[in-house]
PDB file of C-alpha atoms in Angstrom:
ATOM      1  CA  GLN A1476     -15.367 -42.310   3.807  1.00 78.00           C
ATOM      2  CA  SER A1477     -19.003 -40.975   1.737  1.00 81.00           C
ATOM      3  CA  THR A1478     -17.394 -36.949   0.853  1.00 88.00           C
ATOM      4  CA  CYS A1479     -13.619 -35.344   1.098  1.00 88.00           C
ATOM      5  CA  VAL A1480     -13.883 -31.648   0.420  1.00 90.00           C
ATOM      6  CA  GLY A1481     -11.272 -29.272   0.572  1.00 86.00           C
ATOM      7  CA  ILE A1482     -12.053 -25.303   0.795  1.00 84.00           C
ATOM      8  CA  GLY A1483      -8.652 -23.713   1.253  1.00 75.00           C
ATOM      9  CA  GLY A1484      -7.473 -21.587   3.784  1.00 70.00           C
ATOM     10  CA  ASP A1485      -7.421 -18.393   2.233  1.00 69.00           C
ATOM     11  CA  PRO A1486      -9.582 -15.223   3.918  1.00 67.00           C
ATOM     12  CA  ILE A1487     -11.556 -15.078   0.830  1.00 70.00           C
ATOM     13  CA  SER A1488     -13.102 -18.559  -0.190  1.00 77.00           C
ATOM     14  CA  GLY A1489     -16.064 -19.634  -2.043  1.00 85.00           C
ATOM     15  CA  VAL A1490     -17.567 -21.917   0.428  1.00 91.00           C
ATOM     16  CA  THR A1491     -16.907 -22.118   3.918  1.00 92.00           C
ATOM     17  CA  PHE A1492     -17.303 -24.880   6.804  1.00 95.00           C
ATOM     18  CA  VAL A1493     -20.348 -23.876   7.805  1.00 97.00           C
ATOM     19  CA  ASP A1494     -21.680 -24.569   3.918  1.00 95.00           C
ATOM     20  CA  ILE A1495     -20.315 -27.962   3.696  1.00 96.00           C
ATOM     21  CA  LEU A1496     -21.073 -28.758   7.592  1.00 97.00           C
ATOM     22  CA  GLU A1497     -24.906 -28.014   5.954  1.00 98.00           C
ATOM     23  CA  LYS A1498     -24.671 -30.423   3.253  1.00 96.00           C
ATOM     24  CA  PHE A1499     -23.317 -33.044   5.273  1.00 96.00           C
ATOM     25  CA  GLU A1500     -26.081 -32.572   7.961  1.00 98.00           C
ATOM     26  CA  ASN A1501     -28.509 -33.210   5.163  1.00 97.00           C
ATOM     27  CA  ASP A1502     -26.766 -35.522   3.318  1.00 96.00           C
ATOM     28  CA  PRO A1503     -28.148 -39.405   4.185  1.00 95.00           C
ATOM     29  CA  ASP A1504     -24.671 -40.929   3.515  1.00 94.00           C
ATOM     30  CA  THR A1505     -23.033 -39.080   5.649  1.00 95.00           C
ATOM     31  CA  ASP A1506     -22.743 -40.605   9.632  1.00 95.00           C
ATOM     32  CA  ASN A1507     -19.855 -38.749  11.270  1.00 96.00           C
ATOM     33  CA  VAL A1508     -17.351 -35.873  10.003  1.00 96.00           C
ATOM     34  CA  VAL A1509     -13.819 -35.089  10.265  1.00 96.00           C
ATOM     35  CA  MET A1510     -13.095 -31.401  10.033  1.00 96.00           C
ATOM     36  CA  ILE A1511      -9.388 -30.195   9.577  1.00 95.00           C
ATOM     37  CA  GLY A1512      -8.854 -26.675   9.910  1.00 92.00           C
ATOM     38  CA  GLU A1513      -5.586 -24.524  10.638  1.00 89.00           C
ATOM     39  CA  ILE A1514      -4.466 -21.687  12.405  1.00 85.00           C
ATOM     40  CA  GLY A1515      -5.557 -17.919  11.221  1.00 81.00           C
ATOM     41  CA  GLY A1516      -8.922 -16.855  10.687  1.00 83.00           C
ATOM     42  CA  THR A1517     -12.083 -17.324  12.139  1.00 88.00           C
ATOM     43  CA  LYS A1518     -13.986 -20.032  10.045  1.00 91.00           C
ATOM     44  CA  GLU A1519     -13.428 -22.926  12.991  1.00 94.00           C
ATOM     45  CA  GLN A1520     -14.841 -20.893  15.237  1.00 95.00           C
ATOM     46  CA  GLU A1521     -18.060 -19.974  13.278  1.00 95.00           C
ATOM     47  CA  ALA A1522     -18.281 -23.383  12.666  1.00 97.00           C
ATOM     48  CA  ALA A1523     -18.848 -23.874  16.108  1.00 98.00           C
ATOM     49  CA  GLU A1524     -21.465 -21.523  16.239  1.00 98.00           C
ATOM     50  CA  TYR A1525     -23.153 -23.471  13.713  1.00 98.00           C
ATOM     51  CA  ILE A1526     -22.228 -27.316  15.476  1.00 98.00           C
ATOM     52  CA  LYS A1527     -23.535 -26.133  18.622  1.00 98.00           C
ATOM     53  CA  SER A1528     -27.233 -25.000  17.175  1.00 98.00           C
ATOM     54  CA  GLU A1529     -27.629 -27.283  14.204  1.00 97.00           C
ATOM     55  CA  PHE A1530     -24.994 -29.922  13.418  1.00 98.00           C
ATOM     56  CA  THR A1531     -26.490 -33.190  14.990  1.00 98.00           C
ATOM     57  CA  LYS A1532     -23.782 -35.830  13.777  1.00 97.00           C
ATOM     58  CA  PRO A1533     -20.539 -37.101  15.324  1.00 97.00           C
ATOM     59  CA  ILE A1534     -17.678 -34.771  14.457  1.00 97.00           C
ATOM     60  CA  ALA A1535     -13.923 -34.416  15.102  1.00 97.00           C
ATOM     61  CA  ALA A1536     -12.126 -32.125  14.796  1.00 97.00           C
ATOM     62  CA  LEU A1537      -7.786 -31.444  14.247  1.00 96.00           C
ATOM     63  CA  ILE A1538      -6.306 -27.810  13.889  1.00 94.00           C
ATOM     64  CA  VAL A1539      -3.074 -27.985  12.476  1.00 91.00           C
ATOM     65  CA  GLY A1540      -0.217 -25.456  12.793  1.00 83.00           C
ATOM     66  CA  GLN A1541      -0.275 -25.185  16.828  1.00 82.00           C
ATOM     67  CA  SER A1542       3.321 -25.056  16.992  1.00 80.00           C
ATOM     68  CA  ALA A1543       3.557 -21.928  14.462  1.00 73.00           C
ATOM     69  CA  PRO A1544       5.319 -19.355  16.177  1.00 70.00           C
ATOM     70  CA  PRO A1545       2.260 -15.784  16.044  1.00 68.00           C
ATOM     71  CA  GLY A1546       2.961 -13.381  13.483  1.00 64.00           C
ATOM     72  CA  LYS A1547       4.512 -16.110  10.793  1.00 62.00           C
ATOM     73  CA  ARG A1548       3.428 -16.330   7.785  1.00 62.00           C
ATOM     74  CA  MET A1549       2.723 -20.070   6.998  1.00 60.00           C
ATOM     75  CA  GLY A1550       2.413 -20.290   3.165  1.00 60.00           C
ATOM     76  CA  HIS A1551      -0.686 -18.409   2.168  1.00 55.00           C
ATOM     77  CA  ALA A1552      -2.626 -15.521   3.461  1.00 52.00           C
ATOM     78  CA  GLY A1553      -4.958 -16.943   5.735  1.00 52.00           C
ATOM     79  CA  ALA A1554      -2.680 -18.946   8.241  1.00 52.00           C
ATOM     80  CA  ILE A1555      -1.229 -15.688   9.997  1.00 55.00           C
ATOM     81  CA  ILE A1556      -2.001 -15.504  14.046  1.00 53.00           C
ATOM     82  CA  THR A1557      -3.177 -12.071  14.658  1.00 57.00           C
ATOM     83  CA  GLY A1558      -4.666 -11.573  17.762  1.00 61.00           C
ATOM     84  CA  SER A1559      -6.104 -14.536  19.540  1.00 64.00           C
ATOM     85  CA  ALA A1560      -8.922 -15.416  17.385  1.00 67.00           C
ATOM     86  CA  GLY A1561      -6.497 -17.419  14.955  1.00 79.00           C
ATOM     87  CA  LYS A1562      -4.903 -19.443  17.954  1.00 86.00           C
ATOM     88  CA  ALA A1563      -5.260 -23.614  17.214  1.00 89.00           C
ATOM     89  CA  GLU A1564      -6.244 -23.223  21.378  1.00 92.00           C
ATOM     90  CA  GLU A1565      -8.871 -20.660  20.838  1.00 93.00           C
ATOM     91  CA  LYS A1566     -10.310 -22.601  17.809  1.00 94.00           C
ATOM     92  CA  GLN A1567      -9.909 -26.061  19.807  1.00 96.00           C
ATOM     93  CA  ASN A1568     -11.788 -24.155  22.739  1.00 97.00           C
ATOM     94  CA  ALA A1569     -14.559 -23.068  20.754  1.00 97.00           C
ATOM     95  CA  LEU A1570     -14.674 -26.413  18.763  1.00 98.00           C
ATOM     96  CA  SER A1571     -14.957 -28.468  22.449  1.00 98.00           C
ATOM     97  CA  ALA A1572     -17.656 -26.047  23.747  1.00 98.00           C
ATOM     98  CA  ALA A1573     -19.767 -27.250  20.633  1.00 98.00           C
ATOM     99  CA  GLY A1574     -19.308 -30.766  21.341  1.00 98.00           C
ATOM    100  CA  VAL A1575     -16.738 -31.397  18.983  1.00 98.00           C
ATOM    101  CA  SER A1576     -14.274 -34.348  19.784  1.00 97.00           C
ATOM    102  CA  ILE A1577     -10.443 -32.607  19.297  1.00 98.00           C
ATOM    103  CA  ILE A1578      -7.936 -34.660  17.781  1.00 97.00           C
ATOM    104  CA  PRO A1579      -4.618 -34.096  19.235  1.00 95.00           C
ATOM    105  CA  GLY A1580      -2.593 -34.492  16.036  1.00 95.00           C
ATOM    106  CA  PRO A1581      -2.912 -36.333  12.430  1.00 94.00           C
ATOM    107  CA  GLY A1582      -1.491 -39.428  14.180  1.00 96.00           C
ATOM    108  CA  ALA A1583      -4.973 -40.045  16.213  1.00 97.00           C
ATOM    109  CA  ILE A1584      -7.383 -39.488  13.541  1.00 95.00           C
ATOM    110  CA  GLY A1585      -8.433 -42.704  13.164  1.00 94.00           C
ATOM    111  CA  ASP A1586      -8.728 -43.671  16.876  1.00 96.00           C
ATOM    112  CA  THR A1587     -10.227 -40.138  17.937  1.00 96.00           C
ATOM    113  CA  LEU A1588     -13.197 -41.077  15.409  1.00 93.00           C
ATOM    114  CA  LYS A1589     -13.436 -44.962  16.149  1.00 94.00           C
ATOM    115  CA  GLU A1590     -14.091 -43.544  20.003  1.00 95.00           C
ATOM    116  CA  LEU A1591     -16.452 -41.247  18.253  1.00 92.00           C
ATOM    117  CA  VAL A1592     -18.613 -43.317  17.136  1.00 91.00           C
ATOM    118  CA  SER A1593     -18.238 -46.733  19.192  1.00 89.00           C
TER     119      SER A1593
END
């Protein structure tokens, strides 16, 4: 592990997944990336677009909050699902289409990354 970054999930933040992925893309000490996103918002889909066109390193993603009921506030404003864009399935589909390995749950992070880089 070379770097760990937490960007938060509120609608307005100082840094995005794309900002961080650009840094990781240019970091010689970063060989692969585990991205952990959550329900609500579209930051993960924006990251998927960047990954599809610019990112060259192996990457896996976990989207948390998959069992949250639509419209329920989950601790902060960014984790409210409104429409389909904020749903875990939509985020996973966008990331998968960009070539990202989808991690099915927290307990599978290690195995998924091991499989990704082997």
